[in-house]
Every structure is written in C-alpha cells, then in structure tokens.
Amino acid sequence: MGSTERSKLIGVIDEGTNIARFAVFKLPDLEELFVHEVKITQITPRDGWVEQNPVEILEGVRLCMVEVCLQLEQHGYQVRDIASIGITNQRETTVVWDKNTGEPLHNAIVWNDIRTNSTVDNVLARLPEQNHNHFRSIAGLPVSPYFSALKLNWLKDNIREVRKACREKRCYAGTIDTWLVWNLTGGINGGAFITDVTNASRTLLMNIETLHWDPLLIKTFSLHVDMLPAIRSSSEIYGRIKSDSVLDGIPISAILGNQQASLVGQRCMREGQAKNTYRKGCFLLYNTGTRCVHSTHGLVTTVAYQMGPDKPPVYALEGSVAVAGVAMKWLKENLGLLKDIPTDSEAIAGSVFSTGDVYFVPAFTGLYAPYWRKDARGIICGLTSFTTKHHIIRAALEAVCFQTRDIIEAMKKDCGINLNKLHADGIMTGNKLLMQLQADLSGIPVLKTEFRDPAALGTAMAAAQASGIDLYDLEPESWNQQRHVTTHETYLPTTTEEERDARYTKWKMAVQRSLGWAMTKKSEAMTDERYALLASIPASLFLLSSFVMLVFSQVNRR
C-alpha cells in the first residue's frame, strides 16, 4: 500500500453473547475489509443459570486479532495501518478477578442469567413497599436480575473466593469491556481498569445524571468502590495495547455496549430516532438527546453514548425483550416444529394468512420491559381443533412484534411523541415475513439495514472520531460529505388501525394470563407480612432482640 494510504484502518473487537469477532474497517467509507470470529461456549450449570469462561473470551478475541492481521498482510496491508481499535460488548455480563494475579475468581455471569431472583427478593424486602422502581430516579433502572449489581452481590454472598478477595481488597469487577481492556493494556502490569458510560449505565450502580458510581447504590448491594473501574466517555484514547500481541502499541479509542453501538451504527443520533435489534432477544433504543427521561411506563433510562470526555452525554429509553429468536429455537429443539429456523419459520408461518386467533407469550424466564414480571411464564392460548403448527409458528413471530409494540407504546407515553419509523437490525431481520408483521402490528414503517453488523460499524465510527485519532466526523451535518451511506429495505404497514388495535388488545389479554405462574417459595410461617416486617428490621436490632429472647427463655427454664 502507498504511504498516503497508511493509518486509514480501524479495528473493532465485537464480543457478543455467542461469538467473539475482530473486524477491520477502511476509512473514509467504513467498508468492512476483513473479519474473523469464534464461538464462545455457554455454560449452564443449572436451569436458568448462564456462565462463560472469561479466559476463553479473552483468548478468543486474541485469536481473532491474529487471524485478521494475517488476512491484512495477505492483501497488501500492514498491521501499522490500523490507526485505533474500538470495543463493543455484551452488556451486564459480569466478571470478577484477582487484580494481583489476573485470574478470574468465577465464571462470568451472563446478562440473561436469572440466578439472582432470590437476591432481588432480599433487596426489595429492604426497600419501601418492596418497590422495584425505588432506584429509577438515581440509576434509571429497576431492581432486576438483569443488571450487574445483583450479579456482583450474588457472587460476593455465595462464592467464597470472591468474598475473600473483596475482604482483602484484591477483587476487580466489571463488565466484559473492562475485562478485555485491562488485559489488553497490560493486565497486572498496569492495565487500564476502566469502563465507559454506556456499560456503567447498565450496572445499577452508576448515577445516570452525574455519571459517577453512586454511594447509596454501592452500599445497598454491599460492594465497595475500589473494586469498580473508572468511568470514562465512549470515545477517547484509554491506553495502548500491551499484551505481547501483533497489535501492541495501537490505541484503544472507543468502548460502547453493543446495543448503544448499534444505535450509532444505524445513525440514530438525532432525538426521536429509534432502532430495534432482533436476535435471541430484542433491544429497542429510542434516542432522547441530552434529555434524561425517567420512564414511568416500565422502560429503562440508559446512556446512549458520550463521544468524548468534554461532550455531553446523550440518553436513550430502552426496552428489552427476553425472548425473540429463543422462541424459534424452542419450537425447533423442544417441539420439533422446525428443522431450519431461518428458512422454515418464514415458509411455514407464511403458508397461513393469520394465527387463527392463537397468541403465544414466550415468557420462559419472565417478562422484561415494560412489565418486569419475573413471575410470568410462557403460554399459548386461543387453541382450537383447527390449530396447526403453522399457526403456532406464526404466533411466535407475532409475539416478537407484539412485544416490540409494547415498548413502542410505553415510549410514546413517556415522551409524548409518535415514532414515525423503526430501524431494524439483527439476525432475525433476514425473515421478511417478520419485518412485514412488525410494520403491520406496530403501524409504522420498518427500515431494515443492509449492513451485517451495525454495532461493529458504530464502534468503528466512535473509535475513528476520538480526539487524537480524528479520522471521522460523527456530526450528522457532515454525513453528506462523507462517502459512507447506510441503505435500507423498507416495509410499510398494510393493515388498518382498527385491525391492529384489535389484535393488540387480545395480545394484552394473553399477557395477563401469563402472569403469576412462578411464585416465590416461602415457608408456611413466612407470610408476606412477616417477610416484609422482618426485612425492615435493622440487623443489629434483630440480633439484640434475638439475644434477649434467648436469655429470657433460659431464665424461664430455671
């Protein structure tokens, strides 16, 4: 390559729930040149528990980096052509490790793990009216197994090695971005112990307005601030790679949680724009600009991005759907209704004109936004003797769309604005029937991106525009002058408002029938009233009163 073309490449580490990837983009048009990916093993020690080996994640990322660098050299590029590297990652997934040895203290607990249900109950019992929204005004989030604070609390309470490391002040904790950056920038030899505002906003430990760890939240979850990384913006130079790898010396200049990165990659950077990612679950983000909107309708407030330490944070409302693609996998593996999910789900569901009034609520592990009901469980209702697998599969696709509409309706109530289009990405968007159903059941156009991975693209944009790199302008006004263009496939609604509202009403009826199935087990003596009463008693008072009762009983025996 000629010298004038040097330093025009951006690398992106894309560490997702199932796959770790490394991709290289060429500026100025942000064309994806080379990519390599490896699968990450899912460990499920119990039903509802999901873990991953942090070392496997790190080594997978390193392997991808080596493979892509080989591809670069085979095509006439050099590693030094890479100007900087960005990181995008699965959010909420939590890692704890020994800061002195660099060894993990436990497997990473993945974002969709629900082992902390009992931890949630213990925390709620100490809050006024057991209100899971108690901390929304501080963190923007409800008390839910979904977020990192609960996972850290569980690890400290249940894993002896973690508890001991915390007591000895040698425990580091963070999300996947923190684990990767610390190791890639030196690890025990001065690695940068940091996270960015997007990932920190998913922990239930950061004050959503000050962008600092909140003392009350840290105390509530029995943690200490020394174990948490420094919070930085989403786009700045954090340090240089120093891990005896082929990329040593190259700066890391962007960190974004994967859903926020997708928002950037879809160019939803103006207030009022929204995107939905359709994968195992769904993640819908609505850009609220520099306004921090606190939802009163079941959504969470999150940081969308902060493109530099001196730039204001941009916020978003987010709604998460626990089960989307997972429902298709269940139909295939548990019921045997599908052989090839991408092909069969569209063909079989498309062979009937409707679900035959069948509704499927796939609440396998509860419902996320806007309901936040961990006691919900999956149901299929409206079955008749004429129902076939075609109707059930179509109902599963419609369930994805109805859950998305739930979130859109909540956003409308929170912001008072009707969404006029929805940007879509993710593996499920290859199903054209699903995209059309989404437009029909929500009543708004759906714009499916043609780009393979908008999260990686958004991270490349953020890394290239960082101060000190200065190879890209993220301001919307400059996009006409830059050559990169995002193309879309558009799906327009074909139903009437009356038709879709009637269907949506029945969906809400089905949701109500799914609630209350999974009940928290308590002993016969432990009624809700006693549980709340005991939980409200300070520990010291409880111990003192117990001691007095013990002494009193001994005196009576005499």
CSV table of C-alpha atoms in Angstrom, one decimal, residues 26-476:
chain,number,residue,atom,x,y,z
A,26,LYS,CA,-11.4,1.0,5.8
A,27,LEU,CA,-11.8,4.7,6.0
A,28,PRO,CA,-13.4,7.0,4.8
A,29,ASP,CA,-16.3,4.9,3.6
A,30,LEU,CA,-16.1,2.5,6.6
A,31,GLU,CA,-16.1,-0.6,4.4
A,32,GLU,CA,-15.6,-3.8,6.3
A,33,LEU,CA,-12.5,-5.4,4.9
A,34,PHE,CA,-11.7,-8.5,7.0
A,35,VAL,CA,-13.3,-10.3,9.9
A,36,HIS,CA,-12.7,-13.4,11.9
A,37,GLU,CA,-15.0,-14.9,14.6
A,38,VAL,CA,-15.0,-17.7,17.1
A,39,LYS,CA,-17.8,-19.2,19.1
A,40,ILE,CA,-17.9,-18.7,22.9
A,41,THR,CA,-19.1,-21.6,25.0
A,42,GLN,CA,-22.2,-21.2,27.0
A,43,ILE,CA,-22.1,-23.0,30.4
A,44,THR,CA,-25.4,-23.8,32.1
A,45,PRO,CA,-24.8,-25.4,35.5
A,46,ARG,CA,-28.5,-25.2,36.4
A,47,ASP,CA,-31.7,-24.3,34.8
A,48,GLY,CA,-31.7,-20.5,34.2
A,49,TRP,CA,-28.0,-20.1,35.0
A,50,VAL,CA,-25.8,-19.0,32.2
A,51,GLU,CA,-22.0,-18.6,32.5
A,52,GLN,CA,-18.9,-18.1,30.3
A,53,ASN,CA,-15.2,-18.6,30.9
A,54,PRO,CA,-13.6,-15.1,30.9
A,55,VAL,CA,-10.3,-16.7,29.8
A,56,GLU,CA,-12.0,-18.3,26.8
A,57,ILE,CA,-13.4,-14.9,25.9
A,58,LEU,CA,-10.1,-13.2,26.1
A,59,GLU,CA,-8.2,-15.9,24.2
A,60,GLY,CA,-11.0,-16.0,21.5
A,61,VAL,CA,-10.5,-12.2,21.0
A,62,ARG,CA,-6.8,-12.6,20.7
A,63,LEU,CA,-7.1,-15.4,18.2
A,64,CYS,CA,-9.5,-13.3,16.1
A,65,MET,CA,-7.0,-10.4,16.1
A,66,VAL,CA,-4.1,-12.7,14.9
A,67,GLU,CA,-6.2,-14.2,12.1
A,68,VAL,CA,-7.4,-10.8,10.8
A,69,CYS,CA,-3.8,-9.5,10.9
A,70,LEU,CA,-2.8,-12.4,8.7
A,71,GLN,CA,-5.5,-11.5,6.3
A,72,LEU,CA,-4.4,-7.9,6.2
A,73,GLU,CA,-0.8,-8.9,5.3
A,74,GLN,CA,-2.0,-11.3,2.6
A,75,HIS,CA,-3.9,-8.5,0.9
A,76,GLY,CA,-1.0,-6.0,1.0
A,77,TYR,CA,-1.9,-4.1,4.2
A,78,GLN,CA,0.2,-3.8,7.3
A,79,VAL,CA,-0.7,-4.0,10.9
A,80,ARG,CA,0.5,-0.5,11.4
A,81,ASP,CA,-2.2,0.7,9.0
A,82,ILE,CA,-4.6,0.2,11.9
A,83,ALA,CA,-5.0,3.6,13.5
A,84,SER,CA,-7.0,2.6,16.5
A,85,ILE,CA,-9.3,-0.1,17.9
A,86,GLY,CA,-12.8,0.1,19.4
A,87,ILE,CA,-14.6,-2.4,21.6
A,88,THR,CA,-18.2,-3.3,21.7
A,89,ASN,CA,-19.5,-5.9,24.0
A,90,GLN,CA,-22.4,-7.9,25.5
A,91,ARG,CA,-23.7,-5.7,28.4
A,92,GLU,CA,-24.4,-6.6,32.0
A,93,THR,CA,-22.4,-9.8,31.8
A,94,THR,CA,-20.2,-9.6,34.9
A,95,VAL,CA,-16.6,-10.7,35.6
A,96,VAL,CA,-14.7,-10.8,38.8
A,97,TRP,CA,-10.9,-11.4,39.0
A,98,ASP,CA,-7.9,-11.1,41.3
A,99,LYS,CA,-6.1,-7.9,40.4
A,100,ASN,CA,-2.8,-9.3,41.7
A,101,THR,CA,-2.8,-12.5,39.6
A,102,GLY,CA,-5.2,-11.6,36.8
A,103,GLU,CA,-7.0,-14.9,37.3
A,104,PRO,CA,-10.9,-15.0,37.3
A,105,LEU,CA,-12.4,-15.7,40.6
A,106,HIS,CA,-15.5,-17.3,39.0
A,107,ASN,CA,-17.0,-17.7,35.5
A,108,ALA,CA,-18.6,-14.6,34.1
A,109,ILE,CA,-22.3,-14.5,34.9
A,110,VAL,CA,-24.1,-13.7,31.6
A,111,TRP,CA,-26.7,-10.9,31.2
A,112,ASN,CA,-29.7,-13.3,30.8
A,113,ASP,CA,-28.8,-15.4,33.9
A,114,ILE,CA,-31.7,-15.5,36.4
A,115,ARG,CA,-29.9,-17.0,39.5
A,116,THR,CA,-30.3,-13.7,41.3
A,117,ASN,CA,-34.1,-13.9,41.6
A,118,SER,CA,-33.7,-14.6,45.4
A,119,THR,CA,-31.1,-11.7,45.6
A,120,VAL,CA,-33.7,-9.4,44.1
A,121,ASP,CA,-36.2,-10.5,46.7
A,122,ASN,CA,-33.8,-9.8,49.5
A,123,VAL,CA,-33.0,-6.3,48.2
A,124,LEU,CA,-36.7,-5.5,47.6
A,125,ALA,CA,-37.5,-6.6,51.2
A,126,ARG,CA,-35.4,-3.7,52.5
A,127,LEU,CA,-37.0,-1.1,50.2
A,128,PRO,CA,-40.1,0.9,51.0
A,129,GLU,CA,-43.2,-1.0,49.8
A,130,GLN,CA,-40.8,-3.6,48.2
A,131,ASN,CA,-40.8,-1.2,45.2
A,132,HIS,CA,-38.6,-2.5,42.3
A,133,ASN,CA,-38.6,1.0,40.9
A,134,HIS,CA,-37.1,2.6,44.0
A,135,PHE,CA,-33.7,3.4,42.4
A,136,ARG,CA,-35.0,4.6,39.0
A,137,SER,CA,-34.5,8.2,39.8
A,138,ILE,CA,-30.8,7.5,40.5
A,139,ALA,CA,-29.8,4.8,38.1
A,140,GLY,CA,-32.7,4.8,35.6
A,141,LEU,CA,-33.1,1.1,36.1
A,142,PRO,CA,-35.4,-1.2,38.1
A,143,VAL,CA,-34.1,-3.8,40.6
A,144,SER,CA,-33.9,-6.8,38.3
A,145,PRO,CA,-31.7,-9.9,37.9
A,146,TYR,CA,-30.8,-8.4,34.5
A,147,PHE,CA,-28.3,-5.9,35.9
A,148,SER,CA,-24.7,-6.3,37.1
A,149,ALA,CA,-25.2,-5.1,40.7
A,150,LEU,CA,-27.3,-8.1,41.5
A,151,LYS,CA,-24.8,-10.5,39.9
A,152,LEU,CA,-22.0,-8.9,41.9
A,153,ASN,CA,-24.0,-9.1,45.1
A,154,TRP,CA,-24.7,-12.8,44.5
A,155,LEU,CA,-21.1,-13.6,43.8
A,156,LYS,CA,-19.9,-11.9,47.0
A,157,ASP,CA,-22.6,-13.7,49.0
A,158,ASN,CA,-22.2,-17.2,47.5
A,159,ILE,CA,-18.6,-17.6,46.2
A,160,ARG,CA,-16.0,-17.9,49.0
A,161,GLU,CA,-13.1,-16.9,46.7
A,162,VAL,CA,-14.9,-13.7,45.7
A,163,ARG,CA,-15.9,-12.8,49.3
A,164,LYS,CA,-12.3,-13.4,50.5
A,165,ALA,CA,-10.8,-11.3,47.6
A,166,CYS,CA,-13.3,-8.5,48.4
A,167,ARG,CA,-12.3,-8.5,52.1
A,168,GLU,CA,-8.6,-8.4,51.1
A,169,LYS,CA,-9.2,-5.5,48.6
A,170,ARG,CA,-7.8,-7.5,45.7
A,171,CYS,CA,-11.1,-8.1,43.8
A,172,TYR,CA,-11.7,-6.3,40.5
A,173,ALA,CA,-15.1,-6.4,39.0
A,174,GLY,CA,-16.5,-5.2,35.7
A,175,THR,CA,-18.4,-5.9,32.5
A,176,ILE,CA,-16.7,-7.6,29.5
A,177,ASP,CA,-15.3,-4.4,28.2
A,178,THR,CA,-13.4,-3.8,31.4
A,179,TRP,CA,-12.0,-7.3,31.5
A,180,LEU,CA,-10.8,-7.0,27.9
A,181,VAL,CA,-9.3,-3.5,28.2
A,182,TRP,CA,-7.5,-4.3,31.4
A,183,ASN,CA,-5.9,-7.5,29.9
A,184,LEU,CA,-5.1,-5.9,26.5
A,185,THR,CA,-3.4,-2.9,28.0
A,186,GLY,CA,-1.1,-4.7,30.4
A,187,GLY,CA,-3.2,-6.6,32.9
A,188,ILE,CA,-1.3,-6.9,36.2
A,189,ASN,CA,1.4,-4.8,34.7
A,190,GLY,CA,-0.5,-1.5,34.8
A,191,GLY,CA,-3.6,-2.4,32.7
A,192,ALA,CA,-6.2,0.3,32.4
A,193,PHE,CA,-9.0,-0.5,34.8
A,194,ILE,CA,-11.9,1.3,33.1
A,195,THR,CA,-15.4,1.1,31.6
A,196,ASP,CA,-17.4,3.5,29.6
A,197,VAL,CA,-20.7,5.3,30.4
A,198,THR,CA,-22.8,3.0,28.3
A,199,ASN,CA,-21.7,-0.1,30.1
A,200,ALA,CA,-21.7,1.6,33.5
A,201,SER,CA,-25.3,2.7,33.0
A,202,ARG,CA,-26.3,-1.0,32.8
A,203,THR,CA,-24.9,-2.0,36.2
A,204,LEU,CA,-27.5,-0.4,38.6
A,205,LEU,CA,-24.5,1.2,40.3
A,206,MET,CA,-24.0,4.4,38.3
A,207,ASN,CA,-25.8,7.7,38.9
A,208,ILE,CA,-27.4,8.3,35.5
A,209,GLU,CA,-27.1,12.1,35.7
A,210,THR,CA,-23.7,12.6,37.4
A,211,LEU,CA,-22.1,9.6,35.5
A,212,HIS,CA,-20.3,8.5,38.7
A,213,TRP,CA,-20.7,5.4,40.9
A,214,ASP,CA,-23.4,6.2,43.4
A,215,PRO,CA,-22.5,5.7,47.1
A,216,LEU,CA,-26.1,4.7,48.1
A,217,LEU,CA,-26.3,2.1,45.3
A,218,ILE,CA,-22.8,0.7,46.2
A,219,LYS,CA,-23.9,0.4,49.9
A,220,THR,CA,-27.2,-1.1,49.0
A,221,PHE,CA,-25.6,-4.0,47.1
A,222,SER,CA,-22.8,-4.5,49.8
A,223,LEU,CA,-20.0,-3.6,47.4
A,224,HIS,CA,-17.0,-1.1,47.7
A,225,VAL,CA,-15.9,1.4,45.1
A,226,ASP,CA,-12.3,0.1,45.0
A,227,MET,CA,-13.5,-3.0,43.1
A,228,LEU,CA,-15.2,-0.9,40.4
A,229,PRO,CA,-13.4,0.6,37.3
A,230,ALA,CA,-13.1,4.3,36.5
A,231,ILE,CA,-15.9,5.5,34.3
A,232,ARG,CA,-14.8,7.2,31.0
A,233,SER,CA,-16.6,8.5,27.9
A,234,SER,CA,-17.4,6.3,24.9
A,235,SER,CA,-14.8,7.8,22.6
A,236,GLU,CA,-11.3,8.8,23.8
A,237,ILE,CA,-7.9,7.2,23.9
A,238,TYR,CA,-7.9,5.0,27.0
A,239,GLY,CA,-4.4,3.4,26.5
A,240,ARG,CA,-2.4,1.3,24.1
A,241,ILE,CA,-2.4,-2.4,23.6
A,242,LYS,CA,0.4,-4.0,25.6
A,243,SER,CA,-0.2,-7.7,25.7
A,244,ASP,CA,2.6,-9.3,23.6
A,245,SER,CA,0.3,-9.4,20.6
A,246,VAL,CA,0.6,-8.4,17.0
A,247,LEU,CA,-1.4,-5.2,17.8
A,248,ASP,CA,0.9,-3.9,20.6
A,249,GLY,CA,1.1,-0.1,20.6
A,250,ILE,CA,-2.2,0.6,18.8
A,251,PRO,CA,-4.5,2.8,20.9
A,252,ILE,CA,-8.0,1.7,22.1
A,253,SER,CA,-10.2,4.7,21.5
A,254,ALA,CA,-13.9,3.6,21.8
A,255,ILE,CA,-16.0,1.5,24.1
A,256,LEU,CA,-19.7,1.0,23.6
A,257,GLY,CA,-22.2,-1.5,24.9
A,258,ASN,CA,-23.4,-3.5,21.8
A,259,GLN,CA,-26.9,-2.1,21.7
A,260,GLN,CA,-25.7,1.5,22.0
A,261,ALA,CA,-23.1,0.8,19.3
A,262,SER,CA,-25.9,-0.5,17.1
A,263,LEU,CA,-27.8,2.8,17.6
A,264,VAL,CA,-24.7,4.7,16.4
A,265,GLY,CA,-24.2,2.3,13.5
A,266,GLN,CA,-27.8,2.8,12.4
A,267,ARG,CA,-27.1,6.6,12.6
A,268,CYS,CA,-30.0,7.1,15.0
A,269,MET,CA,-28.1,10.1,16.5
A,270,ARG,CA,-30.9,12.6,16.4
A,271,GLU,CA,-33.5,12.9,19.2
A,272,GLY,CA,-36.6,10.9,18.3
A,273,GLN,CA,-34.9,8.2,16.3
A,274,ALA,CA,-35.1,4.5,17.3
A,275,LYS,CA,-33.7,1.1,16.4
A,276,ASN,CA,-34.6,-2.4,17.3
A,277,THR,CA,-32.2,-5.3,17.3
A,278,TYR,CA,-33.8,-8.8,16.7
A,279,ARG,CA,-31.6,-11.6,18.0
A,280,LYS,CA,-32.1,-14.1,20.8
A,281,GLY,CA,-33.9,-11.2,22.5
A,282,CYS,CA,-34.9,-7.8,21.2
A,283,PHE,CA,-33.4,-4.5,22.3
A,284,LEU,CA,-35.2,-1.3,21.3
A,285,LEU,CA,-33.4,2.1,21.9
A,286,TYR,CA,-35.0,5.5,21.5
A,287,ASN,CA,-32.7,8.5,21.4
A,288,THR,CA,-33.9,11.2,23.8
A,289,GLY,CA,-31.0,13.5,23.1
A,290,THR,CA,-29.3,15.2,26.1
A,291,ARG,CA,-32.6,14.9,28.0
A,292,CYS,CA,-32.5,12.2,30.7
A,293,VAL,CA,-36.1,10.9,30.5
A,294,HIS,CA,-37.1,8.8,33.5
A,295,SER,CA,-39.7,6.3,32.4
A,296,THR,CA,-43.0,5.9,34.3
A,297,HIS,CA,-44.1,3.1,31.9
A,298,GLY,CA,-41.7,0.3,32.5
A,299,LEU,CA,-38.7,1.3,30.3
A,300,VAL,CA,-35.2,1.9,31.5
A,301,THR,CA,-33.1,5.1,31.1
A,302,THR,CA,-29.7,4.4,29.7
A,303,VAL,CA,-26.7,6.4,28.3
A,304,ALA,CA,-26.7,6.1,24.5
A,305,TYR,CA,-23.2,7.4,24.2
A,306,GLN,CA,-20.8,10.2,25.2
A,307,MET,CA,-18.5,11.0,22.3
A,308,GLY,CA,-15.6,12.5,24.3
A,309,PRO,CA,-14.9,13.5,27.9
A,310,ASP,CA,-15.8,17.1,27.2
A,311,LYS,CA,-19.0,16.2,25.3
A,312,PRO,CA,-22.5,16.0,26.9
A,313,PRO,CA,-23.9,12.5,27.3
A,314,VAL,CA,-26.8,11.5,25.0
A,315,TYR,CA,-29.5,9.4,26.6
A,316,ALA,CA,-32.0,6.8,25.4
A,317,LEU,CA,-35.0,5.0,26.6
A,318,GLU,CA,-34.6,1.2,26.2
A,319,GLY,CA,-37.0,-1.7,26.3
A,320,SER,CA,-35.6,-5.2,26.3
A,321,VAL,CA,-37.5,-8.4,25.2
A,322,ALA,CA,-36.1,-11.5,26.8
A,323,VAL,CA,-37.3,-14.0,24.2
A,324,ALA,CA,-37.3,-13.4,20.4
A,325,GLY,CA,-35.1,-15.8,18.5
A,326,VAL,CA,-35.0,-18.0,21.6
A,327,ALA,CA,-38.7,-18.8,20.9
A,328,MET,CA,-37.8,-20.1,17.4
A,329,LYS,CA,-35.1,-22.3,18.9
A,330,TRP,CA,-37.6,-23.7,21.4
A,331,LEU,CA,-40.0,-24.6,18.6
A,332,LYS,CA,-37.2,-26.4,16.9
A,333,GLU,CA,-35.4,-28.2,19.7
A,334,ASN,CA,-38.2,-28.8,22.2
A,335,LEU,CA,-41.2,-29.3,20.0
A,336,GLY,CA,-39.6,-30.3,16.7
A,337,LEU,CA,-41.8,-28.0,14.7
A,338,LEU,CA,-38.9,-26.5,12.7
A,339,LYS,CA,-35.8,-28.0,11.0
A,340,ASP,CA,-34.0,-24.9,9.7
A,341,ILE,CA,-35.1,-21.9,11.6
A,342,PRO,CA,-34.4,-19.1,9.1
A,343,THR,CA,-36.0,-21.0,6.2
A,344,ASP,CA,-38.8,-22.9,7.9
A,345,SER,CA,-40.0,-20.2,10.2
A,346,GLU,CA,-40.8,-17.8,7.3
A,347,ALA,CA,-42.1,-20.5,4.9
A,348,ILE,CA,-44.3,-22.3,7.4
A,349,ALA,CA,-45.7,-19.2,9.1
A,350,GLY,CA,-46.3,-17.6,5.6
A,351,SER,CA,-48.4,-20.6,4.5
A,352,VAL,CA,-51.3,-19.4,6.6
A,353,PHE,CA,-52.9,-15.9,6.5
A,354,SER,CA,-53.2,-15.5,10.2
A,355,THR,CA,-52.6,-17.2,13.5
A,356,GLY,CA,-56.2,-18.4,13.7
A,357,ASP,CA,-56.6,-16.3,16.8
A,358,VAL,CA,-53.7,-18.1,18.6
A,359,TYR,CA,-51.4,-16.0,20.8
A,360,PHE,CA,-48.1,-17.1,22.1
A,361,VAL,CA,-46.5,-15.3,25.1
A,362,PRO,CA,-42.9,-16.7,25.3
A,363,ALA,CA,-42.2,-15.7,28.9
A,364,PHE,CA,-39.8,-18.6,29.6
A,365,THR,CA,-37.9,-16.7,32.3
A,366,GLY,CA,-40.4,-13.9,33.0
A,367,LEU,CA,-41.1,-10.7,31.1
A,368,TYR,CA,-38.8,-7.8,30.7
A,369,ALA,CA,-39.9,-4.3,29.6
A,370,PRO,CA,-42.4,-2.8,30.1
A,371,TYR,CA,-43.8,-5.4,32.6
A,372,TRP,CA,-40.7,-6.5,34.6
A,373,ARG,CA,-42.5,-9.6,35.9
A,374,LYS,CA,-40.2,-12.4,36.9
A,375,ASP,CA,-43.3,-14.5,37.9
A,376,ALA,CA,-44.6,-14.6,34.3
A,377,ARG,CA,-44.2,-17.9,32.3
A,378,GLY,CA,-44.9,-18.8,28.7
A,379,ILE,CA,-48.4,-19.6,27.5
A,380,ILE,CA,-50.1,-20.4,24.2
A,381,CYS,CA,-53.8,-19.6,24.2
A,382,GLY,CA,-56.6,-19.5,21.7
A,383,LEU,CA,-56.1,-23.1,20.6
A,384,THR,CA,-58.9,-24.9,18.7
A,385,SER,CA,-59.2,-28.2,17.0
A,386,PHE,CA,-58.2,-26.5,13.7
A,387,THR,CA,-54.9,-25.1,15.1
A,388,THR,CA,-51.8,-26.4,13.3
A,389,LYS,CA,-48.1,-25.9,13.8
A,390,HIS,CA,-48.3,-23.2,11.1
A,391,HIS,CA,-50.5,-21.1,13.3
A,392,ILE,CA,-48.2,-21.6,16.4
A,393,ILE,CA,-45.1,-20.7,14.4
A,394,ARG,CA,-46.8,-17.6,13.0
A,395,ALA,CA,-47.9,-16.7,16.6
A,396,ALA,CA,-44.3,-17.0,17.8
A,397,LEU,CA,-43.2,-14.5,15.1
A,398,GLU,CA,-46.1,-12.2,16.0
A,399,ALA,CA,-45.1,-12.4,19.7
A,400,VAL,CA,-41.8,-10.7,18.8
A,401,CYS,CA,-43.7,-7.9,17.1
A,402,PHE,CA,-46.3,-7.5,19.9
A,403,GLN,CA,-43.5,-7.3,22.5
A,404,THR,CA,-41.8,-4.6,20.4
A,405,ARG,CA,-45.1,-2.7,20.1
A,406,ASP,CA,-45.4,-2.9,24.0
A,407,ILE,CA,-42.1,-1.0,24.1
A,408,ILE,CA,-43.1,1.5,21.4
A,409,GLU,CA,-46.4,2.2,23.2
A,410,ALA,CA,-44.5,2.8,26.5
A,411,MET,CA,-42.1,5.2,24.8
A,412,LYS,CA,-45.0,7.1,23.3
A,413,LYS,CA,-46.4,7.6,26.8
A,414,ASP,CA,-43.1,8.6,28.3
A,415,CYS,CA,-42.1,11.1,25.6
A,416,GLY,CA,-45.4,12.1,24.1
A,417,ILE,CA,-44.1,11.5,20.6
A,418,ASN,CA,-45.3,9.1,18.0
A,419,LEU,CA,-42.4,7.1,16.4
A,420,ASN,CA,-42.6,7.6,12.6
A,421,LYS,CA,-40.1,4.8,11.7
A,422,LEU,CA,-38.2,2.0,13.2
A,423,HIS,CA,-34.7,1.0,12.2
A,424,ALA,CA,-34.1,-2.8,12.4
A,425,ASP,CA,-31.0,-5.0,12.6
A,426,GLY,CA,-30.0,-8.4,13.9
A,427,ILE,CA,-30.1,-11.9,12.5
A,428,MET,CA,-33.8,-12.3,12.7
A,429,THR,CA,-34.3,-9.4,10.2
A,430,GLY,CA,-33.5,-11.8,7.4
A,431,ASN,CA,-37.1,-13.1,7.9
A,432,LYS,CA,-39.1,-10.9,5.5
A,433,LEU,CA,-42.4,-12.0,7.0
A,434,LEU,CA,-41.3,-10.9,10.5
A,435,MET,CA,-40.4,-7.5,9.2
A,436,GLN,CA,-43.7,-7.1,7.5
A,437,LEU,CA,-45.6,-8.3,10.5
A,438,GLN,CA,-43.7,-5.8,12.6
A,439,ALA,CA,-44.8,-3.0,10.3
A,440,ASP,CA,-48.4,-4.3,10.3
A,441,LEU,CA,-48.7,-4.8,14.0
A,442,SER,CA,-47.0,-1.5,15.1
A,443,GLY,CA,-48.4,0.7,12.3
A,444,ILE,CA,-45.1,2.3,11.4
A,445,PRO,CA,-42.5,1.7,8.6
A,446,VAL,CA,-39.7,-0.7,9.4
A,447,LEU,CA,-36.3,0.1,7.8
A,448,LYS,CA,-34.0,-3.0,7.8
A,449,THR,CA,-30.4,-2.1,7.5
A,450,GLU,CA,-28.4,-3.8,4.8
A,451,PHE,CA,-25.2,-3.7,6.9
A,452,ARG,CA,-24.2,-7.0,8.5
A,453,ASP,CA,-23.3,-5.7,11.9
A,454,PRO,CA,-24.2,-2.1,12.8
A,455,ALA,CA,-22.8,-2.5,16.3
A,456,ALA,CA,-19.3,-3.0,14.9
A,457,LEU,CA,-19.8,-0.2,12.4
A,458,GLY,CA,-20.9,2.2,15.2
A,459,THR,CA,-17.9,1.3,17.2
A,460,ALA,CA,-15.6,1.9,14.3
A,461,MET,CA,-17.2,5.4,13.8
A,462,ALA,CA,-16.7,6.2,17.5
A,463,ALA,CA,-13.1,5.0,17.5
A,464,ALA,CA,-12.2,6.9,14.4
A,465,GLN,CA,-13.7,10.2,15.6
A,466,ALA,CA,-11.9,10.2,19.0
A,467,SER,CA,-9.7,13.1,19.9
A,468,GLY,CA,-6.2,12.2,18.9
A,469,ILE,CA,-7.4,9.9,16.1
A,470,ASP,CA,-9.5,12.4,14.2
A,471,LEU,CA,-10.3,10.3,11.1
A,472,TYR,CA,-14.1,10.6,11.1
A,473,ASP,CA,-16.7,13.3,11.8
A,474,LEU,CA,-19.7,11.9,13.7
A,475,GLU,CA,-21.8,15.1,13.4
A,476,PRO,CA,-24.9,14.4,11.3
